[in-house]
Amino acid sequence: MVEVFKTNVQKETDTNYIVAVIQRQFPAYKINFDLEDCDKILRVEGVDLQSNNIIEYVNCLGYICVQLE
């Protein structure tokens, strides 16, 4: 399962931090950002994804994160 999120992350250093935080909680997830996309896409791949938890983690770090349909 793959979920795609729109974010407001701008810097590569921020993406590294966010990925580390999410992977600490969900080590089996494959996570990456596409900062070149206008929506600053966060992609998360894994079994039994918990989209709401991903959004909460990113929001708690001070970034906007919205699931794309």
mmCIF file of N, CA and C in Angstrom, residues 7-42:
data_model
loop_
_atom_site.group_PDB
_atom_site.id
_atom_site.type_symbol
_atom_site.label_atom_id
_atom_site.label_comp_id
_atom_site.label_asym_id
_atom_site.label_seq_id
_atom_site.Cartn_x
_atom_site.Cartn_y
_atom_site.Cartn_z
ATOM 1 N N THR A 7 2.778 18.305 1.425
ATOM 2 C CA THR A 7 3.395 18.943 2.587
ATOM 3 C C THR A 7 3.861 20.349 2.230
ATOM 4 N N ASN A 8 4.378 21.037 3.233
ATOM 5 C CA ASN A 8 4.989 22.342 3.006
ATOM 6 C C ASN A 8 6.482 22.311 3.327
ATOM 7 N N VAL A 9 7.074 21.133 3.312
ATOM 8 C CA VAL A 9 8.505 20.968 3.586
ATOM 9 C C VAL A 9 9.302 21.565 2.432
ATOM 10 N N GLN A 10 10.319 22.352 2.748
ATOM 11 C CA GLN A 10 11.087 23.038 1.716
ATOM 12 C C GLN A 10 12.527 22.542 1.580
ATOM 13 N N LYS A 11 13.124 22.078 2.672
ATOM 14 C CA LYS A 11 14.563 21.778 2.678
ATOM 15 C C LYS A 11 14.836 20.288 2.784
ATOM 16 N N GLU A 12 15.896 19.876 2.116
ATOM 17 C CA GLU A 12 16.333 18.483 2.151
ATOM 18 C C GLU A 12 16.676 18.059 3.583
ATOM 19 N N THR A 13 17.276 18.948 4.355
ATOM 20 C CA THR A 13 17.625 18.612 5.737
ATOM 21 C C THR A 13 16.368 18.325 6.560
ATOM 22 N N ASP A 14 15.290 19.049 6.282
ATOM 23 C CA ASP A 14 14.022 18.800 6.979
ATOM 24 C C ASP A 14 13.453 17.436 6.599
ATOM 25 N N THR A 15 13.574 17.066 5.337
ATOM 26 C CA THR A 15 13.045 15.767 4.911
ATOM 27 C C THR A 15 13.783 14.639 5.624
ATOM 28 N N ASN A 16 15.091 14.779 5.774
ATOM 29 C CA ASN A 16 15.876 13.741 6.454
ATOM 30 C C ASN A 16 15.410 13.569 7.892
ATOM 31 N N TYR A 17 15.146 14.674 8.562
ATOM 32 C CA TYR A 17 14.681 14.643 9.949
ATOM 33 C C TYR A 17 13.295 13.987 10.048
ATOM 34 N N ILE A 18 12.387 14.387 9.165
ATOM 35 C CA ILE A 18 11.027 13.840 9.185
ATOM 36 C C ILE A 18 11.044 12.339 8.910
ATOM 37 N N VAL A 19 11.811 11.926 7.922
ATOM 38 C CA VAL A 19 11.911 10.501 7.594
ATOM 39 C C VAL A 19 12.447 9.725 8.797
ATOM 40 N N ALA A 20 13.462 10.255 9.461
ATOM 41 C CA ALA A 20 14.047 9.576 10.633
ATOM 42 C C ALA A 20 13.021 9.422 11.753
ATOM 43 N N VAL A 21 12.245 10.465 11.993
ATOM 44 C CA VAL A 21 11.230 10.413 13.054
ATOM 45 C C VAL A 21 10.160 9.367 12.727
ATOM 46 N N ILE A 22 9.679 9.369 11.503
ATOM 47 C CA ILE A 22 8.636 8.415 11.111
ATOM 48 C C ILE A 22 9.185 6.991 11.149
ATOM 49 N N GLN A 23 10.406 6.800 10.667
ATOM 50 C CA GLN A 23 10.959 5.447 10.619
ATOM 51 C C GLN A 23 11.292 4.911 12.005
ATOM 52 N N ARG A 24 11.529 5.784 12.955
ATOM 53 C CA ARG A 24 11.758 5.331 14.325
ATOM 54 C C ARG A 24 10.492 4.647 14.848
ATOM 55 N N GLN A 25 9.340 5.197 14.498
ATOM 56 C CA GLN A 25 8.065 4.639 14.950
ATOM 57 C C GLN A 25 7.587 3.497 14.053
ATOM 58 N N PHE A 26 7.851 3.608 12.754
ATOM 59 C CA PHE A 26 7.388 2.621 11.772
ATOM 60 C C PHE A 26 8.570 2.156 10.915
ATOM 61 N N PRO A 27 9.448 1.317 11.466
ATOM 62 C CA PRO A 27 10.681 0.948 10.746
ATOM 63 C C PRO A 27 10.466 0.183 9.441
ATOM 64 N N ALA A 28 9.300 -0.423 9.260
ATOM 65 C CA ALA A 28 9.060 -1.206 8.039
ATOM 66 C C ALA A 28 8.613 -0.341 6.865
ATOM 67 N N TYR A 29 8.253 0.916 7.107
ATOM 68 C CA TYR A 29 7.762 1.786 6.042
ATOM 69 C C TYR A 29 8.908 2.267 5.163
ATOM 70 N N LYS A 30 8.632 2.352 3.873
ATOM 71 C CA LYS A 30 9.557 2.977 2.920
ATOM 72 C C LYS A 30 9.050 4.396 2.707
ATOM 73 N N ILE A 31 9.906 5.390 2.989
ATOM 74 C CA ILE A 31 9.464 6.787 3.011
ATOM 75 C C ILE A 31 10.388 7.630 2.135
ATOM 76 N N ASN A 32 9.784 8.503 1.316
ATOM 77 C CA ASN A 32 10.604 9.446 0.559
ATOM 78 C C ASN A 32 9.809 10.707 0.244
ATOM 79 N N PHE A 33 10.561 11.758 -0.068
ATOM 80 C CA PHE A 33 9.981 13.047 -0.441
ATOM 81 C C PHE A 33 10.311 13.361 -1.881
ATOM 82 N N ASP A 34 9.455 14.141 -2.514
ATOM 83 C CA ASP A 34 9.724 14.718 -3.829
ATOM 84 C C ASP A 34 9.535 16.221 -3.696
ATOM 85 N N LEU A 35 10.618 16.917 -3.349
ATOM 86 C CA LEU A 35 10.553 18.359 -3.142
ATOM 87 C C LEU A 35 10.455 19.126 -4.457
ATOM 88 N N GLU A 36 10.732 18.462 -5.569
ATOM 89 C CA GLU A 36 10.640 19.133 -6.869
ATOM 90 C C GLU A 36 9.185 19.247 -7.332
ATOM 91 N N ASP A 37 8.319 18.420 -6.790
ATOM 92 C CA ASP A 37 6.887 18.506 -7.095
ATOM 93 C C ASP A 37 6.322 19.747 -6.406
ATOM 94 N N CYS A 38 5.366 20.399 -7.034
ATOM 95 C CA CYS A 38 4.788 21.627 -6.462
ATOM 96 C C CYS A 38 4.103 21.371 -5.121
ATOM 97 N N ASP A 39 3.681 20.129 -4.871
ATOM 98 C CA ASP A 39 3.014 19.779 -3.617
ATOM 99 C C ASP A 39 3.978 19.251 -2.552
ATOM 100 N N LYS A 40 5.281 19.249 -2.859
ATOM 101 C CA LYS A 40 6.291 18.769 -1.893
ATOM 102 C C LYS A 40 5.856 17.415 -1.325
ATOM 103 N N ILE A 41 5.740 16.454 -2.207
ATOM 104 C CA ILE A 41 5.130 15.156 -1.939
ATOM 105 C C ILE A 41 5.931 14.315 -0.944
ATOM 106 N N LEU A 42 5.196 13.734 -0.007
ATOM 107 C CA LEU A 42 5.715 12.706 0.895
ATOM 108 C C LEU A 42 5.030 11.405 0.511
#
